Amino acid sequence: MNYTSTRNNTLSVSSSFAIANGISTEGGLFVPTDIPKVTADFIESLVPMTYIERARKVLSLYLTDFTDEEIDEDTLGAYSTGFTHEKVAPLVNLHDNINILELWHGPTCAFKDMALQLLPYLLTGSAERMSDGKETVILVATSGDTGKAALEGFKDVPGTKILVFYPSEGVSAMQKLQMTTQQGSNVGVCAIKGNFDDAQTGVKTIFTDPAVKEKLLNNNMAFSSANSINWGRLVPQIVYYFSAYADMIASGQIVNGEKINFTVPTGNFGNILAAYYAMEMGLPVNKLICASNANNVLTEFINTGRYNRVRQFHTTVSPSMDILVSSNLERLLFHLSGDNSEEIKALFSALSEKGEYTVSDEMLMKIQKAFAAGCCDDTDTKKTIGETFNSYNYLSDPHTGVAINVYNEYRASTGDNTPTVIVSTASPYKFSPAVLEGLGEAPSSDDEFELMSALDSISGVPAPAKLTELWGAKPRFTDICEKDEMQGIVFSMLGI
Ligand SMILES: *Cc1c(COP(=O)(O)O)cnc(C)c1O
């Protein structure tokens, strides 16, 4: 199985090459040239399996230059100890045929762990095959959760260094504390004055600058990426869509072959794109429902075909979705265009020059066949958190709250009663102030940990130990830089 680039479809590389390099030299993203197909028997075989066994089956379809032993070791390393739930990604019934897929039982309490616990294994294996002894430098731009999850995944991994940039005022207090207190000898963290898109653009610029690349090479280093532009981030996420479907068969909610919906709280379009790959592989899916917060650029795009990033940026209670440029959409458009990299280059140069593009009617039809979309603001997000807790005794974080709200609207307006999985992407305790407000309790203090215990006693849901243990921890990384200082920070953190 080979991979090509969304901006150069004549390229053909292995999965190791795609993962080790992160992004293609001309700025395109790596995508599989053929999406593997599975049968009903394949899906049936997953039903009695553990999460690790399911992961092995799905991953081996994509990582064909990895040996079976390697995939066995990597999945065992990633999922056997770091997760506090024995099922890794448990499916919880909310009511009737509506389920929540909890993806936040990993070490940082957000769904990014699902991929970032595995990525260091995939990346070190890939780098061994590809980069002849060079040290791998991971650069990350984060809207909050990726940074911490990547730091946890890569800390003290031999042959790697990891540097994380986050928007100084654009992450929750808990997210900031998680990152600034990170341990490990190969890690660096810096805040930037700007929003997530600024951080992402800065990282992409450093990444694709030939002079920077050369300077790294001279020091026997090479960049890679832990952002969801890296194929090694996306492929682990395909697994849990199969896993959720298998669990729905196991619980008797569906029979194999019956279609289901997925609702995904979306920012950079990585998580929902993984669901699209699962669907293209043959997982029976009716609709993928893309849920956004007030930064509703994707809602408009999926409903009209026009992507316009020129708009006000909103800082919301679901900060990991505060994004106006959703990188992974490029991969979807490439597949839907029939692998037409010229068309993709034209769309994305329009995006960078004019701030917008509009896809063809034909492309829009294909998008709307697979996807529906909706959005909600902070007031409705909090209201949904409260209603969901009162009606079903289920405590959700604000990102999941957005998804539940958008799904309820979708079901009411379409009458589509297909069994549904709503993807839950973070522990409510990462966002205690907003969750408390949702429950109708005004936050009584500024202290994140007092709020966590307040939430704990109101909801009866225990706070994760990984978060409570940060109480009293001293921040280790306190630097803030301007956007145009990022490159200098990278060099100084690397000591080059
Ligand atoms: C990253 C993140 C999202 C958005 O996922 P994308 O793959 O970027 O669309 C949603 N919720 C939480 C909690 C996240 O950390």
PDB file of C-alpha atoms in Angstrom, residues 103-256:
ATOM      1  CA  LEU A 103     -12.002   8.614  23.874  1.00  0.00           C
ATOM      2  CA  TRP A 104     -10.475  10.287  26.921  1.00  0.00           C
ATOM      3  CA  HIS A 105      -9.324   7.525  29.240  1.00  0.00           C
ATOM      4  CA  GLY A 106      -5.676   8.034  28.299  1.00  0.00           C
ATOM      5  CA  PRO A 107      -2.918   9.812  30.256  1.00  0.00           C
ATOM      6  CA  THR A 108      -3.935  13.387  29.324  1.00  0.00           C
ATOM      7  CA  CYS A 109      -7.722  12.899  29.486  1.00  0.00           C
ATOM      8  CA  ALA A 110      -8.397  13.963  25.885  1.00  0.00           C
ATOM      9  CA  PHE A 111      -8.939  11.999  22.678  1.00  0.00           C
ATOM     10  CA  LYS A 112      -5.542  13.010  21.301  1.00  0.00           C
ATOM     11  CA  ASP A 113      -4.050  10.210  23.426  1.00  0.00           C
ATOM     12  CA  MET A 114      -5.716   7.625  21.177  1.00  0.00           C
ATOM     13  CA  ALA A 115      -3.247   8.569  18.433  1.00  0.00           C
ATOM     14  CA  LEU A 116      -0.400  10.147  20.363  1.00  0.00           C
ATOM     15  CA  GLN A 117       0.220   7.154  22.598  1.00  0.00           C
ATOM     16  CA  LEU A 118       0.862   5.145  19.427  1.00  0.00           C
ATOM     17  CA  LEU A 119       2.563   7.750  17.216  1.00  0.00           C
ATOM     18  CA  PRO A 120       5.979   7.713  18.979  1.00  0.00           C
ATOM     19  CA  TYR A 121       6.213   3.967  18.275  1.00  0.00           C
ATOM     20  CA  LEU A 122       5.182   4.405  14.639  1.00  0.00           C
ATOM     21  CA  LEU A 123       7.516   7.322  14.225  1.00  0.00           C
ATOM     22  CA  THR A 124      10.621   5.748  15.753  1.00  0.00           C
ATOM     23  CA  GLY A 125      10.082   2.639  13.612  1.00  0.00           C
ATOM     24  CA  SER A 126       9.605   4.789  10.517  1.00  0.00           C
ATOM     25  CA  ALA A 127      12.603   6.994  11.294  1.00  0.00           C
ATOM     26  CA  GLU A 128      14.833   3.942  11.739  1.00  0.00           C
ATOM     27  CA  ARG A 129      13.923   2.854   8.218  1.00  0.00           C
ATOM     28  CA  MET A 130      14.044   6.344   6.687  1.00  0.00           C
ATOM     29  CA  SER A 131      16.367   8.782   8.339  1.00  0.00           C
ATOM     30  CA  ASP A 132      19.658   6.971   8.982  1.00  0.00           C
ATOM     31  CA  GLY A 133      20.370   7.914  12.575  1.00  0.00           C
ATOM     32  CA  LYS A 134      19.139  11.498  12.503  1.00  0.00           C
ATOM     33  CA  GLU A 135      17.452  12.842  15.596  1.00  0.00           C
ATOM     34  CA  THR A 136      13.724  13.455  15.041  1.00  0.00           C
ATOM     35  CA  VAL A 137      12.479  16.904  16.037  1.00  0.00           C
ATOM     36  CA  ILE A 138       8.743  17.078  16.635  1.00  0.00           C
ATOM     37  CA  LEU A 139       7.216  20.544  16.264  1.00  0.00           C
ATOM     38  CA  VAL A 140       3.660  20.952  17.510  1.00  0.00           C
ATOM     39  CA  ALA A 141       1.130  23.757  17.292  1.00  0.00           C
ATOM     40  CA  THR A 142      -1.683  23.087  19.717  1.00  0.00           C
ATOM     41  CA  SER A 143      -5.125  24.387  20.525  1.00  0.00           C
ATOM     42  CA  GLY A 144      -4.683  22.744  23.928  1.00  0.00           C
ATOM     43  CA  ASP A 145      -4.963  18.987  23.896  1.00  0.00           C
ATOM     44  CA  THR A 146      -2.518  17.906  21.200  1.00  0.00           C
ATOM     45  CA  GLY A 147       0.383  19.624  22.934  1.00  0.00           C
ATOM     46  CA  LYS A 148       0.019  17.778  26.199  1.00  0.00           C
ATOM     47  CA  ALA A 149      -0.757  14.458  24.559  1.00  0.00           C
ATOM     48  CA  ALA A 150       2.274  14.759  22.269  1.00  0.00           C
ATOM     49  CA  LEU A 151       4.532  15.728  25.192  1.00  0.00           C
ATOM     50  CA  GLU A 152       3.335  12.712  27.176  1.00  0.00           C
ATOM     51  CA  GLY A 153       3.768  10.404  24.179  1.00  0.00           C
ATOM     52  CA  PHE A 154       7.272  11.577  23.261  1.00  0.00           C
ATOM     53  CA  LYS A 155       8.804  12.402  26.646  1.00  0.00           C
ATOM     54  CA  ASP A 156      12.169  10.671  27.024  1.00  0.00           C
ATOM     55  CA  VAL A 157      11.704   8.684  23.789  1.00  0.00           C
ATOM     56  CA  PRO A 158      15.312   8.138  22.599  1.00  0.00           C
ATOM     57  CA  GLY A 159      16.246   9.858  19.337  1.00  0.00           C
ATOM     58  CA  THR A 160      13.472  12.468  19.584  1.00  0.00           C
ATOM     59  CA  LYS A 161      13.009  16.048  20.783  1.00  0.00           C
ATOM     60  CA  ILE A 162       9.606  17.699  21.082  1.00  0.00           C
ATOM     61  CA  LEU A 163       8.733  21.408  21.042  1.00  0.00           C
ATOM     62  CA  VAL A 164       5.199  22.677  21.599  1.00  0.00           C
ATOM     63  CA  PHE A 165       3.710  26.117  20.831  1.00  0.00           C
ATOM     64  CA  TYR A 166       0.315  27.087  22.233  1.00  0.00           C
ATOM     65  CA  PRO A 167      -1.760  30.303  22.059  1.00  0.00           C
ATOM     66  CA  SER A 168      -1.074  32.040  25.346  1.00  0.00           C
ATOM     67  CA  GLU A 169      -4.698  32.982  26.032  1.00  0.00           C
ATOM     68  CA  GLY A 170      -6.348  30.322  23.890  1.00  0.00           C
ATOM     69  CA  VAL A 171      -6.264  27.228  26.112  1.00  0.00           C
ATOM     70  CA  SER A 172      -8.028  26.300  29.343  1.00  0.00           C
ATOM     71  CA  ALA A 173      -6.280  26.799  32.693  1.00  0.00           C
ATOM     72  CA  MET A 174      -6.001  23.041  33.120  1.00  0.00           C
ATOM     73  CA  GLN A 175      -4.608  22.549  29.613  1.00  0.00           C
ATOM     74  CA  LYS A 176      -1.998  25.234  30.262  1.00  0.00           C
ATOM     75  CA  LEU A 177      -0.977  23.702  33.587  1.00  0.00           C
ATOM     76  CA  GLN A 178      -0.712  20.252  32.031  1.00  0.00           C
ATOM     77  CA  MET A 179       1.734  21.570  29.431  1.00  0.00           C
ATOM     78  CA  THR A 180       3.785  23.976  31.521  1.00  0.00           C
ATOM     79  CA  THR A 181       4.470  21.308  34.160  1.00  0.00           C
ATOM     80  CA  GLN A 182       5.566  18.652  31.647  1.00  0.00           C
ATOM     81  CA  GLN A 183       8.458  16.453  32.757  1.00  0.00           C
ATOM     82  CA  GLY A 184      11.074  14.859  30.516  1.00  0.00           C
ATOM     83  CA  SER A 185      14.585  15.672  29.277  1.00  0.00           C
ATOM     84  CA  ASN A 186      13.731  16.131  25.572  1.00  0.00           C
ATOM     85  CA  VAL A 187      10.725  18.487  25.835  1.00  0.00           C
ATOM     86  CA  GLY A 188      10.146  22.234  25.357  1.00  0.00           C
ATOM     87  CA  VAL A 189       6.976  24.353  25.639  1.00  0.00           C
ATOM     88  CA  CYS A 190       6.410  28.002  24.659  1.00  0.00           C
ATOM     89  CA  ALA A 191       3.320  30.233  24.593  1.00  0.00           C
ATOM     90  CA  ILE A 192       2.802  32.568  21.630  1.00  0.00           C
ATOM     91  CA  LYS A 193       0.957  35.875  21.464  1.00  0.00           C
ATOM     92  CA  GLY A 194      -1.681  34.908  18.913  1.00  0.00           C
ATOM     93  CA  ASN A 195      -4.359  32.285  18.303  1.00  0.00           C
ATOM     94  CA  PHE A 196      -4.116  28.644  17.252  1.00  0.00           C
ATOM     95  CA  ASP A 197      -4.113  29.466  13.537  1.00  0.00           C
ATOM     96  CA  ASP A 198      -1.095  31.746  14.128  1.00  0.00           C
ATOM     97  CA  ALA A 199       0.691  28.923  15.941  1.00  0.00           C
ATOM     98  CA  GLN A 200      -0.181  26.438  13.198  1.00  0.00           C
ATOM     99  CA  THR A 201       0.909  28.800  10.412  1.00  0.00           C
ATOM    100  CA  GLY A 202       4.169  29.526  12.251  1.00  0.00           C
ATOM    101  CA  VAL A 203       4.954  25.847  12.650  1.00  0.00           C
ATOM    102  CA  LYS A 204       4.086  25.095   9.010  1.00  0.00           C
ATOM    103  CA  THR A 205       6.347  27.940   7.856  1.00  0.00           C
ATOM    104  CA  ILE A 206       9.315  26.726   9.911  1.00  0.00           C
ATOM    105  CA  PHE A 207       8.652  23.207   8.767  1.00  0.00           C
ATOM    106  CA  THR A 208       8.725  23.950   5.036  1.00  0.00           C
ATOM    107  CA  ASP A 209      11.581  26.525   5.076  1.00  0.00           C
ATOM    108  CA  PRO A 210      14.515  24.965   3.160  1.00  0.00           C
ATOM    109  CA  ALA A 211      17.096  27.017   5.098  1.00  0.00           C
ATOM    110  CA  VAL A 212      15.765  25.724   8.415  1.00  0.00           C
ATOM    111  CA  LYS A 213      15.755  22.189   7.083  1.00  0.00           C
ATOM    112  CA  GLU A 214      19.372  22.537   6.009  1.00  0.00           C
ATOM    113  CA  LYS A 215      20.416  23.895   9.396  1.00  0.00           C
ATOM    114  CA  LEU A 216      18.793  20.890  11.063  1.00  0.00           C
ATOM    115  CA  LEU A 217      20.458  18.477   8.652  1.00  0.00           C
ATOM    116  CA  ASN A 218      23.849  19.994   9.451  1.00  0.00           C
ATOM    117  CA  ASN A 219      23.131  19.123  13.067  1.00  0.00           C
ATOM    118  CA  ASN A 220      21.989  15.607  12.179  1.00  0.00           C
ATOM    119  CA  MET A 221      18.344  16.428  12.915  1.00  0.00           C
ATOM    120  CA  ALA A 222      15.131  16.243  10.869  1.00  0.00           C
ATOM    121  CA  PHE A 223      11.661  17.591  11.529  1.00  0.00           C
ATOM    122  CA  SER A 224       8.571  15.529  11.861  1.00  0.00           C
ATOM    123  CA  SER A 225       5.088  16.439  12.936  1.00  0.00           C
ATOM    124  CA  ALA A 226       2.764  15.174  15.634  1.00  0.00           C
ATOM    125  CA  ASN A 227      -0.095  17.373  14.415  1.00  0.00           C
ATOM    126  CA  SER A 228      -2.954  15.679  12.659  1.00  0.00           C
ATOM    127  CA  ILE A 229      -1.348  16.503   9.312  1.00  0.00           C
ATOM    128  CA  ASN A 230       0.852  13.447  10.049  1.00  0.00           C
ATOM    129  CA  TRP A 231      -0.644  10.249   8.666  1.00  0.00           C
ATOM    130  CA  GLY A 232       0.592   8.505  11.825  1.00  0.00           C
ATOM    131  CA  ARG A 233      -1.908  10.599  13.773  1.00  0.00           C
ATOM    132  CA  LEU A 234      -4.845   9.768  11.555  1.00  0.00           C
ATOM    133  CA  VAL A 235      -4.463   6.054  11.087  1.00  0.00           C
ATOM    134  CA  PRO A 236      -4.808   5.144  14.815  1.00  0.00           C
ATOM    135  CA  GLN A 237      -8.068   7.102  14.872  1.00  0.00           C
ATOM    136  CA  ILE A 238      -9.691   4.917  12.232  1.00  0.00           C
ATOM    137  CA  VAL A 239      -9.553   2.015  14.693  1.00  0.00           C
ATOM    138  CA  TYR A 240     -12.062   3.326  17.216  1.00  0.00           C
ATOM    139  CA  TYR A 241     -14.796   3.788  14.632  1.00  0.00           C
ATOM    140  CA  PHE A 242     -14.567   0.066  13.895  1.00  0.00           C
ATOM    141  CA  SER A 243     -14.322  -0.648  17.598  1.00  0.00           C
ATOM    142  CA  ALA A 244     -17.492   1.338  18.360  1.00  0.00           C
ATOM    143  CA  TYR A 245     -19.366  -0.442  15.590  1.00  0.00           C
ATOM    144  CA  ALA A 246     -18.208  -3.837  16.878  1.00  0.00           C
ATOM    145  CA  ASP A 247     -19.383  -2.877  20.375  1.00  0.00           C
ATOM    146  CA  MET A 248     -22.801  -1.940  19.014  1.00  0.00           C
ATOM    147  CA  ILE A 249     -23.079  -5.379  17.445  1.00  0.00           C
ATOM    148  CA  ALA A 250     -21.884  -6.956  20.716  1.00  0.00           C
ATOM    149  CA  SER A 251     -24.551  -5.106  22.712  1.00  0.00           C
ATOM    150  CA  GLY A 252     -27.287  -6.172  20.304  1.00  0.00           C
ATOM    151  CA  GLN A 253     -28.162  -2.619  19.276  1.00  0.00           C
ATOM    152  CA  ILE A 254     -27.487  -3.351  15.630  1.00  0.00           C
ATOM    153  CA  VAL A 255     -26.894  -6.347  13.406  1.00  0.00           C
ATOM    154  CA  ASN A 256     -23.758  -6.456  11.305  1.00  0.00           C
TER     155      ASN A 256
END
